Amino acid sequence: MIYLGLSILLSSLLYVIFKLFDVYKINTLQAIVVNYLVAFITGIISSNGTYDITTVLKSDWLFLAMFMGILFITIFNVMALTAQRNGLSVASVASKMSLVIPVIAGFTIFNEEWNILKAIGIIIALAAVYFTTVNKKSQSNIDWTPKKLLLPLALFVGSGIIDTVLKILQNNHMSNSNEDVISATIFSFAFIAGSAAVIYRLINKNEKLEWKSLIGGIVLGIPNFFSIVVILKALNSPGLESTFVYPINHVGTVVLSTMFGLFLFKEKLKSRNVLGIILAIIAIVFIAFAKA
């Protein structure tokens, strides 16, 4: 449970850092790529000398880590496009509602325990994510045509696949001693793929490298690395199933990041956002009792 709590805290902290990127006009893509490099280096340091490139290249999880790294940067760009073309609330809802995918995988692929309390809790959690994230203005501006819904759908599916593959890595390839190594490897491939995107924009979009992006990436990289490590450790904890971890993690992150926005950035809560927070608490109670 400690790792799950740390996961919620670190994931919420990432949202605060992204908010600061907007405040200080930091080039988000450049900062993200630097963040992946910093996360990779942090992983090597955290592994206490156990990171061996030869061993990694021979590992049976290498291609999954490569897939995850490429997916990280791809979904980041999809999230950015969704926020620009469909609105930030749509992007947030699509990303967080994706908890449905790893939950279904938990029940079907990993044969995790199903009961009525957990099912009710997950349904309430989805409602909580929606009401906490969306606002009336953004909701009224949503274009519901199939073409406009492609990006949110891609974000929904991609985010869900990331969580599911993390569970596969934890379930089939992970021990208590190699979370740092696997996480660092994922970030190394994300850095390689992201660097290609940055180079493309430097050449074709006449962008320039910014020092602010370097600083932002360093600030983001360390908590980002450990946010992956602790969610893997939470999934690896005895008695904690993914159908418990992911709903609590997603709902907790939405609520805590909303609280950070309220107190740090003076954001205002609408009545539907308050309803979402109340539903989130109810969802956590249901899921917690289902585990008990």
PDB file of C-alpha atoms in Angstrom:
ATOM      1  CA  MET A   1       0.000   0.000   0.000  1.00  0.00           C
ATOM      2  CA  ILE A   2       2.970   2.315   0.617  1.00  0.00           C
ATOM      3  CA  TYR A   3       4.074   1.917  -3.001  1.00  0.00           C
ATOM      4  CA  LEU A   4       0.546   2.601  -4.227  1.00  0.00           C
ATOM      5  CA  GLY A   5       0.412   5.781  -2.147  1.00  0.00           C
ATOM      6  CA  LEU A   6       3.797   6.873  -3.509  1.00  0.00           C
ATOM      7  CA  SER A   7       2.582   6.168  -7.037  1.00  0.00           C
ATOM      8  CA  ILE A   8      -0.416   8.456  -6.550  1.00  0.00           C
ATOM      9  CA  LEU A   9       1.784  11.182  -5.044  1.00  0.00           C
ATOM     10  CA  LEU A  10       4.426  11.031  -7.777  1.00  0.00           C
ATOM     11  CA  SER A  11       1.873  10.815 -10.607  1.00  0.00           C
ATOM     12  CA  SER A  12       0.099  13.878  -9.204  1.00  0.00           C
ATOM     13  CA  LEU A  13       3.432  15.681  -8.903  1.00  0.00           C
ATOM     14  CA  LEU A  14       4.000  15.105 -12.621  1.00  0.00           C
ATOM     15  CA  TYR A  15       0.770  16.989 -13.356  1.00  0.00           C
ATOM     16  CA  VAL A  16       2.010  19.885 -11.215  1.00  0.00           C
ATOM     17  CA  ILE A  17       5.277  19.953 -13.181  1.00  0.00           C
ATOM     18  CA  PHE A  18       3.382  19.921 -16.495  1.00  0.00           C
ATOM     19  CA  LYS A  19       1.296  22.827 -15.213  1.00  0.00           C
ATOM     20  CA  LEU A  20       4.514  24.716 -14.441  1.00  0.00           C
ATOM     21  CA  PHE A  21       5.699  24.003 -17.997  1.00  0.00           C
ATOM     22  CA  ASP A  22       2.660  25.943 -19.196  1.00  0.00           C
ATOM     23  CA  VAL A  23       3.268  28.757 -16.701  1.00  0.00           C
ATOM     24  CA  TYR A  24       6.932  29.196 -17.722  1.00  0.00           C
ATOM     25  CA  LYS A  25       6.307  28.555 -21.455  1.00  0.00           C
ATOM     26  CA  ILE A  26       8.599  25.538 -21.631  1.00  0.00           C
ATOM     27  CA  ASN A  27       8.771  23.525 -24.847  1.00  0.00           C
ATOM     28  CA  THR A  28       7.032  20.414 -23.595  1.00  0.00           C
ATOM     29  CA  LEU A  29       8.328  17.965 -26.220  1.00  0.00           C
ATOM     30  CA  GLN A  30      11.939  18.980 -25.661  1.00  0.00           C
ATOM     31  CA  ALA A  31      11.506  18.772 -21.894  1.00  0.00           C
ATOM     32  CA  ILE A  32       9.869  15.351 -22.208  1.00  0.00           C
ATOM     33  CA  VAL A  33      12.805  13.998 -24.214  1.00  0.00           C
ATOM     34  CA  VAL A  34      15.327  15.379 -21.707  1.00  0.00           C
ATOM     35  CA  ASN A  35      13.176  13.867 -18.971  1.00  0.00           C
ATOM     36  CA  TYR A  36      13.522  10.422 -20.577  1.00  0.00           C
ATOM     37  CA  LEU A  37      17.315  10.750 -20.610  1.00  0.00           C
ATOM     38  CA  VAL A  38      17.344  11.866 -16.972  1.00  0.00           C
ATOM     39  CA  ALA A  39      15.011   8.992 -16.039  1.00  0.00           C
ATOM     40  CA  PHE A  40      17.341   6.543 -17.806  1.00  0.00           C
ATOM     41  CA  ILE A  41      20.390   7.880 -15.960  1.00  0.00           C
ATOM     42  CA  THR A  42      18.465   7.836 -12.680  1.00  0.00           C
ATOM     43  CA  GLY A  43      17.614   4.189 -13.330  1.00  0.00           C
ATOM     44  CA  ILE A  44      21.253   3.284 -13.895  1.00  0.00           C
ATOM     45  CA  ILE A  45      22.248   5.000 -10.655  1.00  0.00           C
ATOM     46  CA  SER A  46      19.329   3.451  -8.768  1.00  0.00           C
ATOM     47  CA  SER A  47      20.229  -0.046  -9.994  1.00  0.00           C
ATOM     48  CA  ASN A  48      23.402  -0.003  -7.856  1.00  0.00           C
ATOM     49  CA  GLY A  49      25.636  -1.328 -10.586  1.00  0.00           C
ATOM     50  CA  THR A  50      23.294  -4.115 -11.714  1.00  0.00           C
ATOM     51  CA  TYR A  51      22.522  -2.433 -15.055  1.00  0.00           C
ATOM     52  CA  ASP A  52      24.522  -4.396 -17.601  1.00  0.00           C
ATOM     53  CA  ILE A  53      23.876  -3.589 -21.239  1.00  0.00           C
ATOM     54  CA  THR A  54      24.885  -7.074 -22.421  1.00  0.00           C
ATOM     55  CA  THR A  55      22.444  -8.706 -20.027  1.00  0.00           C
ATOM     56  CA  VAL A  56      19.702  -6.278 -21.037  1.00  0.00           C
ATOM     57  CA  LEU A  57      20.208  -6.999 -24.749  1.00  0.00           C
ATOM     58  CA  LYS A  58      19.869 -10.739 -24.053  1.00  0.00           C
ATOM     59  CA  SER A  59      16.832 -10.382 -21.785  1.00  0.00           C
ATOM     60  CA  ASP A  60      13.479 -11.898 -22.705  1.00  0.00           C
ATOM     61  CA  TRP A  61      11.721  -8.617 -21.886  1.00  0.00           C
ATOM     62  CA  LEU A  62      13.801  -6.389 -24.198  1.00  0.00           C
ATOM     63  CA  PHE A  63      11.218  -6.092 -26.998  1.00  0.00           C
ATOM     64  CA  LEU A  64       8.430  -5.333 -24.524  1.00  0.00           C
ATOM     65  CA  ALA A  65      10.589  -2.552 -23.040  1.00  0.00           C
ATOM     66  CA  MET A  66      11.302  -1.246 -26.555  1.00  0.00           C
ATOM     67  CA  PHE A  67       7.593  -1.303 -27.370  1.00  0.00           C
ATOM     68  CA  MET A  68       6.810   0.541 -24.127  1.00  0.00           C
ATOM     69  CA  GLY A  69       9.435   3.206 -24.769  1.00  0.00           C
ATOM     70  CA  ILE A  70       8.133   3.948 -28.257  1.00  0.00           C
ATOM     71  CA  LEU A  71       4.562   3.887 -26.962  1.00  0.00           C
ATOM     72  CA  PHE A  72       5.458   6.406 -24.229  1.00  0.00           C
ATOM     73  CA  ILE A  73       6.533   9.094 -26.682  1.00  0.00           C
ATOM     74  CA  THR A  74       3.783   8.222 -29.183  1.00  0.00           C
ATOM     75  CA  ILE A  75       1.004   8.517 -26.617  1.00  0.00           C
ATOM     76  CA  PHE A  76       2.532  11.726 -25.294  1.00  0.00           C
ATOM     77  CA  ASN A  77       2.187  13.261 -28.765  1.00  0.00           C
ATOM     78  CA  VAL A  78      -1.339  11.870 -29.135  1.00  0.00           C
ATOM     79  CA  MET A  79      -2.217  13.427 -25.767  1.00  0.00           C
ATOM     80  CA  ALA A  80      -0.826  16.790 -26.888  1.00  0.00           C
ATOM     81  CA  LEU A  81      -2.783  16.669 -30.166  1.00  0.00           C
ATOM     82  CA  THR A  82      -5.957  15.622 -28.347  1.00  0.00           C
ATOM     83  CA  ALA A  83      -5.609  18.519 -25.913  1.00  0.00           C
ATOM     84  CA  GLN A  84      -5.078  20.963 -28.799  1.00  0.00           C
ATOM     85  CA  ARG A  85      -7.870  19.727 -31.072  1.00  0.00           C
ATOM     86  CA  ASN A  86     -10.439  18.365 -28.620  1.00  0.00           C
ATOM     87  CA  GLY A  87      -9.636  20.201 -25.384  1.00  0.00           C
ATOM     88  CA  LEU A  88      -7.634  19.441 -22.247  1.00  0.00           C
ATOM     89  CA  SER A  89     -10.591  17.902 -20.427  1.00  0.00           C
ATOM     90  CA  VAL A  90     -11.242  15.455 -23.268  1.00  0.00           C
ATOM     91  CA  ALA A  91      -7.577  14.434 -23.211  1.00  0.00           C
ATOM     92  CA  SER A  92      -7.617  13.979 -19.437  1.00  0.00           C
ATOM     93  CA  VAL A  93     -10.811  11.934 -19.453  1.00  0.00           C
ATOM     94  CA  ALA A  94      -9.639   9.713 -22.341  1.00  0.00           C
ATOM     95  CA  SER A  95      -6.334   9.082 -20.592  1.00  0.00           C
ATOM     96  CA  LYS A  96      -7.780   8.265 -17.179  1.00  0.00           C
ATOM     97  CA  MET A  97     -10.827   6.337 -18.411  1.00  0.00           C
ATOM     98  CA  SER A  98      -8.338   3.949 -19.996  1.00  0.00           C
ATOM     99  CA  LEU A  99      -8.149   2.151 -16.640  1.00  0.00           C
ATOM    100  CA  VAL A 100     -10.969   0.013 -18.118  1.00  0.00           C
ATOM    101  CA  ILE A 101      -8.443  -1.772 -20.359  1.00  0.00           C
ATOM    102  CA  PRO A 102      -6.002  -3.038 -17.683  1.00  0.00           C
ATOM    103  CA  VAL A 103      -8.949  -3.879 -15.422  1.00  0.00           C
ATOM    104  CA  ILE A 104     -10.525  -6.061 -18.130  1.00  0.00           C
ATOM    105  CA  ALA A 105      -7.097  -7.613 -18.743  1.00  0.00           C
ATOM    106  CA  GLY A 106      -6.785  -8.301 -15.022  1.00  0.00           C
ATOM    107  CA  PHE A 107     -10.051 -10.231 -14.970  1.00  0.00           C
ATOM    108  CA  THR A 108      -9.581 -12.071 -18.290  1.00  0.00           C
ATOM    109  CA  ILE A 109      -5.837 -12.568 -18.832  1.00  0.00           C
ATOM    110  CA  PHE A 110      -4.526 -12.720 -15.275  1.00  0.00           C
ATOM    111  CA  ASN A 111      -7.602 -14.370 -13.724  1.00  0.00           C
ATOM    112  CA  GLU A 112      -7.819 -11.905 -10.867  1.00  0.00           C
ATOM    113  CA  GLU A 113     -10.632 -12.121  -8.350  1.00  0.00           C
ATOM    114  CA  TRP A 114     -13.958 -10.628  -9.349  1.00  0.00           C
ATOM    115  CA  ASN A 115     -16.725  -9.672  -6.937  1.00  0.00           C
ATOM    116  CA  ILE A 116     -19.687  -7.325  -6.949  1.00  0.00           C
ATOM    117  CA  LEU A 117     -18.095  -4.764  -4.595  1.00  0.00           C
ATOM    118  CA  LYS A 118     -15.050  -4.424  -6.835  1.00  0.00           C
ATOM    119  CA  ALA A 119     -17.236  -4.127  -9.950  1.00  0.00           C
ATOM    120  CA  ILE A 120     -19.360  -1.383  -8.356  1.00  0.00           C
ATOM    121  CA  GLY A 121     -16.235   0.395  -7.146  1.00  0.00           C
ATOM    122  CA  ILE A 122     -14.692   0.378 -10.629  1.00  0.00           C
ATOM    123  CA  ILE A 123     -17.882   1.746 -12.211  1.00  0.00           C
ATOM    124  CA  ILE A 124     -18.042   4.515  -9.602  1.00  0.00           C
ATOM    125  CA  ALA A 125     -14.325   5.184 -10.189  1.00  0.00           C
ATOM    126  CA  LEU A 126     -15.001   5.782 -13.887  1.00  0.00           C
ATOM    127  CA  ALA A 127     -17.780   8.224 -13.024  1.00  0.00           C
ATOM    128  CA  ALA A 128     -15.467   9.922 -10.520  1.00  0.00           C
ATOM    129  CA  VAL A 129     -12.749  10.379 -13.144  1.00  0.00           C
ATOM    130  CA  TYR A 130     -15.251  11.887 -15.572  1.00  0.00           C
ATOM    131  CA  PHE A 131     -16.871  14.350 -13.172  1.00  0.00           C
ATOM    132  CA  THR A 132     -13.601  15.389 -11.523  1.00  0.00           C
ATOM    133  CA  THR A 133     -11.917  16.090 -14.854  1.00  0.00           C
ATOM    134  CA  VAL A 134     -14.519  17.483 -17.232  1.00  0.00           C
ATOM    135  CA  ASN A 135     -16.099  20.921 -17.050  1.00  0.00           C
ATOM    136  CA  LYS A 136     -19.271  22.272 -18.597  1.00  0.00           C
ATOM    137  CA  LYS A 137     -17.523  24.566 -21.058  1.00  0.00           C
ATOM    138  CA  SER A 138     -15.270  21.873 -22.503  1.00  0.00           C
ATOM    139  CA  GLN A 139     -18.161  19.411 -22.581  1.00  0.00           C
ATOM    140  CA  SER A 140     -20.283  21.757 -24.683  1.00  0.00           C
ATOM    141  CA  ASN A 141     -17.405  22.226 -27.165  1.00  0.00           C
ATOM    142  CA  ILE A 142     -16.805  18.536 -27.838  1.00  0.00           C
ATOM    143  CA  ASP A 143     -17.173  17.574 -31.484  1.00  0.00           C
ATOM    144  CA  TRP A 144     -18.767  14.111 -31.452  1.00  0.00           C
ATOM    145  CA  THR A 145     -18.131  13.347 -35.143  1.00  0.00           C
ATOM    146  CA  PRO A 146     -16.208  10.091 -35.779  1.00  0.00           C
ATOM    147  CA  LYS A 147     -13.210  11.933 -37.289  1.00  0.00           C
ATOM    148  CA  LYS A 148     -12.799  14.143 -34.214  1.00  0.00           C
ATOM    149  CA  LEU A 149     -13.102  11.173 -31.872  1.00  0.00           C
ATOM    150  CA  LEU A 150     -10.173   9.278 -33.442  1.00  0.00           C
ATOM    151  CA  LEU A 151      -7.540  11.052 -31.333  1.00  0.00           C
ATOM    152  CA  PRO A 152      -9.321  10.580 -27.972  1.00  0.00           C
ATOM    153  CA  LEU A 153      -9.952   6.938 -28.909  1.00  0.00           C
ATOM    154  CA  ALA A 154      -6.256   6.439 -29.753  1.00  0.00           C
ATOM    155  CA  LEU A 155      -5.287   8.074 -26.455  1.00  0.00           C
ATOM    156  CA  PHE A 156      -7.747   5.864 -24.564  1.00  0.00           C
ATOM    157  CA  VAL A 157      -6.476   2.655 -26.164  1.00  0.00           C
ATOM    158  CA  GLY A 158      -2.796   3.619 -26.010  1.00  0.00           C
ATOM    159  CA  SER A 159      -2.916   4.605 -22.342  1.00  0.00           C
ATOM    160  CA  GLY A 160      -4.713   1.381 -21.502  1.00  0.00           C
ATOM    161  CA  ILE A 161      -2.129  -0.665 -23.400  1.00  0.00           C
ATOM    162  CA  ILE A 162       0.689   1.003 -21.446  1.00  0.00           C
ATOM    163  CA  ASP A 163      -0.866  -0.032 -18.133  1.00  0.00           C
ATOM    164  CA  THR A 164      -1.569  -3.542 -19.418  1.00  0.00           C
ATOM    165  CA  VAL A 165       1.973  -4.084 -20.716  1.00  0.00           C
ATOM    166  CA  LEU A 166       3.351  -2.847 -17.384  1.00  0.00           C
ATOM    167  CA  LYS A 167       1.291  -5.573 -15.730  1.00  0.00           C
ATOM    168  CA  ILE A 168       2.615  -8.148 -18.207  1.00  0.00           C
ATOM    169  CA  LEU A 169       6.189  -7.074 -17.461  1.00  0.00           C
ATOM    170  CA  GLN A 170       5.551  -7.299 -13.724  1.00  0.00           C
ATOM    171  CA  ASN A 171       3.761 -10.626 -13.966  1.00  0.00           C
ATOM    172  CA  ASN A 172       6.123 -12.457 -16.343  1.00  0.00           C
ATOM    173  CA  HIS A 173       9.535 -10.814 -16.199  1.00  0.00           C
ATOM    174  CA  MET A 174      10.005  -8.972 -12.949  1.00  0.00           C
ATOM    175  CA  SER A 175      11.603  -9.731  -9.611  1.00  0.00           C
ATOM    176  CA  ASN A 176      12.105  -7.473  -6.615  1.00  0.00           C
ATOM    177  CA  SER A 177      15.606  -6.677  -7.853  1.00  0.00           C
ATOM    178  CA  ASN A 178      15.107  -5.630 -11.481  1.00  0.00           C
ATOM    179  CA  GLU A 179      12.378  -2.930 -11.457  1.00  0.00           C
ATOM    180  CA  ASP A 180      15.069  -0.239 -11.822  1.00  0.00           C
ATOM    181  CA  VAL A 181      16.732  -2.026 -14.740  1.00  0.00           C
ATOM    182  CA  ILE A 182      13.502  -2.602 -16.664  1.00  0.00           C
ATOM    183  CA  SER A 183      12.260   0.951 -16.016  1.00  0.00           C
ATOM    184  CA  ALA A 184      15.586   2.472 -17.113  1.00  0.00           C
ATOM    185  CA  THR A 185      15.511   0.423 -20.310  1.00  0.00           C
ATOM    186  CA  ILE A 186      11.980   1.580 -21.127  1.00  0.00           C
ATOM    187  CA  PHE A 187      13.047   5.207 -20.716  1.00  0.00           C
ATOM    188  CA  SER A 188      16.154   4.669 -22.865  1.00  0.00           C
ATOM    189  CA  PHE A 189      13.983   3.623 -25.824  1.00  0.00           C
ATOM    190  CA  ALA A 190      11.583   6.505 -25.137  1.00  0.00           C
ATOM    191  CA  PHE A 191      14.576   8.873 -25.261  1.00  0.00           C
ATOM    192  CA  ILE A 192      15.789   7.436 -28.572  1.00  0.00           C
ATOM    193  CA  ALA A 193      12.335   7.692 -30.175  1.00  0.00           C
ATOM    194  CA  GLY A 194      11.728  11.143 -28.687  1.00  0.00           C
ATOM    195  CA  SER A 195      15.106  12.435 -29.890  1.00  0.00           C
ATOM    196  CA  ALA A 196      14.124  11.535 -33.440  1.00  0.00           C
ATOM    197  CA  ALA A 197      10.939  13.607 -33.045  1.00  0.00           C
ATOM    198  CA  VAL A 198      12.877  16.595 -31.670  1.00  0.00           C
ATOM    199  CA  ILE A 199      15.491  16.423 -34.458  1.00  0.00           C
ATOM    200  CA  TYR A 200      12.692  16.327 -37.026  1.00  0.00           C
ATOM    201  CA  ARG A 201      11.136  19.477 -35.550  1.00  0.00           C
ATOM    202  CA  LEU A 202      14.505  21.242 -35.348  1.00  0.00           C
ATOM    203  CA  ILE A 203      15.122  20.581 -39.045  1.00  0.00           C
ATOM    204  CA  ASN A 204      11.627  20.905 -40.508  1.00  0.00           C
ATOM    205  CA  LYS A 205       9.874  23.291 -38.096  1.00  0.00           C
ATOM    206  CA  ASN A 206      12.848  25.594 -37.455  1.00  0.00           C
ATOM    207  CA  GLU A 207      12.547  25.108 -33.718  1.00  0.00           C
ATOM    208  CA  LYS A 208      15.494  25.887 -31.447  1.00  0.00           C
ATOM    209  CA  LEU A 209      16.710  24.028 -28.385  1.00  0.00           C
ATOM    210  CA  GLU A 210      15.791  25.921 -25.218  1.00  0.00           C
ATOM    211  CA  TRP A 211      17.658  25.945 -21.912  1.00  0.00           C
ATOM    212  CA  LYS A 212      14.326  26.083 -20.102  1.00  0.00           C
ATOM    213  CA  SER A 213      13.456  22.728 -21.641  1.00  0.00           C
ATOM    214  CA  LEU A 214      16.672  21.223 -20.280  1.00  0.00           C
ATOM    215  CA  ILE A 215      15.871  22.427 -16.772  1.00  0.00           C
ATOM    216  CA  GLY A 216      12.239  21.309 -17.054  1.00  0.00           C
ATOM    217  CA  GLY A 217      13.307  17.867 -18.247  1.00  0.00           C
ATOM    218  CA  ILE A 218      15.691  17.444 -15.319  1.00  0.00           C
ATOM    219  CA  VAL A 219      12.977  18.444 -12.846  1.00  0.00           C
ATOM    220  CA  LEU A 220      10.506  16.029 -14.480  1.00  0.00           C
ATOM    221  CA  GLY A 221      12.842  13.086 -15.068  1.00  0.00           C
ATOM    222  CA  ILE A 222      13.555  11.937 -11.510  1.00  0.00           C
ATOM    223  CA  PRO A 223       9.950  11.764 -10.221  1.00  0.00           C
ATOM    224  CA  ASN A 224       8.859  10.296 -13.573  1.00  0.00           C
ATOM    225  CA  PHE A 225      11.334   7.434 -13.231  1.00  0.00           C
ATOM    226  CA  PHE A 226      10.274   6.617  -9.696  1.00  0.00           C
ATOM    227  CA  SER A 227       6.567   6.890 -10.601  1.00  0.00           C
ATOM    228  CA  ILE A 228       7.087   3.878 -12.881  1.00  0.00           C
ATOM    229  CA  VAL A 229       9.200   1.996 -10.348  1.00  0.00           C
ATOM    230  CA  VAL A 230       6.673   2.353  -7.511  1.00  0.00           C
ATOM    231  CA  ILE A 231       3.667   1.360  -9.648  1.00  0.00           C
ATOM    232  CA  LEU A 232       5.603  -1.761 -10.672  1.00  0.00           C
ATOM    233  CA  LYS A 233       6.430  -2.432  -7.031  1.00  0.00           C
ATOM    234  CA  ALA A 234       2.767  -1.934  -6.124  1.00  0.00           C
ATOM    235  CA  LEU A 235       1.741  -4.442  -8.808  1.00  0.00           C
ATOM    236  CA  ASN A 236       4.427  -6.787  -7.469  1.00  0.00           C
ATOM    237  CA  SER A 237       3.208  -6.504  -3.854  1.00  0.00           C
ATOM    238  CA  PRO A 238       1.591  -9.660  -2.427  1.00  0.00           C
ATOM    239  CA  GLY A 239      -2.190  -9.386  -2.270  1.00  0.00           C
ATOM    240  CA  LEU A 240      -2.465  -6.329  -4.555  1.00  0.00           C
ATOM    241  CA  GLU A 241      -4.108  -7.196  -7.864  1.00  0.00           C
ATOM    242  CA  SER A 242      -4.041  -4.895 -10.874  1.00  0.00           C
ATOM    243  CA  THR A 243      -7.851  -4.614 -10.687  1.00  0.00           C
ATOM    244  CA  PHE A 244      -7.260  -2.999  -7.289  1.00  0.00           C
ATOM    245  CA  VAL A 245      -4.078  -1.041  -8.049  1.00  0.00           C
ATOM    246  CA  TYR A 246      -5.115   0.702 -11.290  1.00  0.00           C
ATOM    247  CA  PRO A 247      -8.546   2.028 -10.228  1.00  0.00           C
ATOM    248  CA  ILE A 248      -7.151   3.319  -6.919  1.00  0.00           C
ATOM    249  CA  ASN A 249      -4.104   4.777  -8.659  1.00  0.00           C
ATOM    250  CA  HIS A 250      -6.099   6.563 -11.374  1.00  0.00           C
ATOM    251  CA  VAL A 251      -8.801   7.895  -9.068  1.00  0.00           C
ATOM    252  CA  GLY A 252      -6.297   8.899  -6.385  1.00  0.00           C
ATOM    253  CA  THR A 253      -4.141  10.719  -8.942  1.00  0.00           C
ATOM    254  CA  VAL A 254      -7.111  12.628 -10.357  1.00  0.00           C
ATOM    255  CA  VAL A 255      -8.254  13.714  -6.894  1.00  0.00           C
ATOM    256  CA  LEU A 256      -4.799  14.653  -5.576  1.00  0.00           C
ATOM    257  CA  SER A 257      -3.822  16.537  -8.741  1.00  0.00           C
ATOM    258  CA  THR A 258      -7.152  18.390  -8.494  1.00  0.00           C
ATOM    259  CA  MET A 259      -6.269  19.326  -4.909  1.00  0.00           C
ATOM    260  CA  PHE A 260      -2.840  20.531  -6.026  1.00  0.00           C
ATOM    261  CA  GLY A 261      -4.506  22.662  -8.691  1.00  0.00           C
ATOM    262  CA  LEU A 262      -6.901  24.085  -6.108  1.00  0.00           C
ATOM    263  CA  PHE A 263      -4.288  25.039  -3.517  1.00  0.00           C
ATOM    264  CA  LEU A 264      -1.175  25.716  -5.625  1.00  0.00           C
ATOM    265  CA  PHE A 265      -2.677  27.312  -8.734  1.00  0.00           C
ATOM    266  CA  LYS A 266      -5.913  28.694  -7.267  1.00  0.00           C
ATOM    267  CA  GLU A 267      -8.026  26.728  -9.730  1.00  0.00           C
ATOM    268  CA  LYS A 268     -11.746  26.734  -9.016  1.00  0.00           C
ATOM    269  CA  LEU A 269     -13.871  23.642  -8.534  1.00  0.00           C
ATOM    270  CA  LYS A 270     -17.277  23.361 -10.164  1.00  0.00           C
ATOM    271  CA  SER A 271     -20.108  21.469  -8.502  1.00  0.00           C
ATOM    272  CA  ARG A 272     -19.555  18.509 -10.856  1.00  0.00           C
ATOM    273  CA  ASN A 273     -15.872  18.410  -9.841  1.00  0.00           C
ATOM    274  CA  VAL A 274     -16.880  18.228  -6.172  1.00  0.00           C
ATOM    275  CA  LEU A 275     -19.283  15.416  -7.075  1.00  0.00           C
ATOM    276  CA  GLY A 276     -16.386  13.648  -8.780  1.00  0.00           C
ATOM    277  CA  ILE A 277     -14.238  13.861  -5.649  1.00  0.00           C
ATOM    278  CA  ILE A 278     -17.072  12.499  -3.510  1.00  0.00           C
ATOM    279  CA  LEU A 279     -17.579   9.636  -5.970  1.00  0.00           C
ATOM    280  CA  ALA A 280     -13.836   8.964  -5.909  1.00  0.00           C
ATOM    281  CA  ILE A 281     -13.893   8.517  -2.136  1.00  0.00           C
ATOM    282  CA  ILE A 282     -16.892   6.183  -2.422  1.00  0.00           C
ATOM    283  CA  ALA A 283     -15.118   4.194  -5.166  1.00  0.00           C
ATOM    284  CA  ILE A 284     -12.000   3.782  -3.032  1.00  0.00           C
ATOM    285  CA  VAL A 285     -14.135   2.531  -0.123  1.00  0.00           C
ATOM    286  CA  PHE A 286     -15.905  -0.039  -2.314  1.00  0.00           C
ATOM    287  CA  ILE A 287     -12.673  -1.306  -3.893  1.00  0.00           C
ATOM    288  CA  ALA A 288     -10.886  -1.402  -0.530  1.00  0.00           C
ATOM    289  CA  PHE A 289     -13.703  -3.422   1.042  1.00  0.00           C
ATOM    290  CA  ALA A 290     -13.738  -5.736  -1.982  1.00  0.00           C
ATOM    291  CA  LYS A 291     -10.053  -6.468  -1.324  1.00  0.00           C
ATOM    292  CA  ALA A 292     -10.702  -7.031   2.375  1.00  0.00           C
TER     293      ALA A 292
END
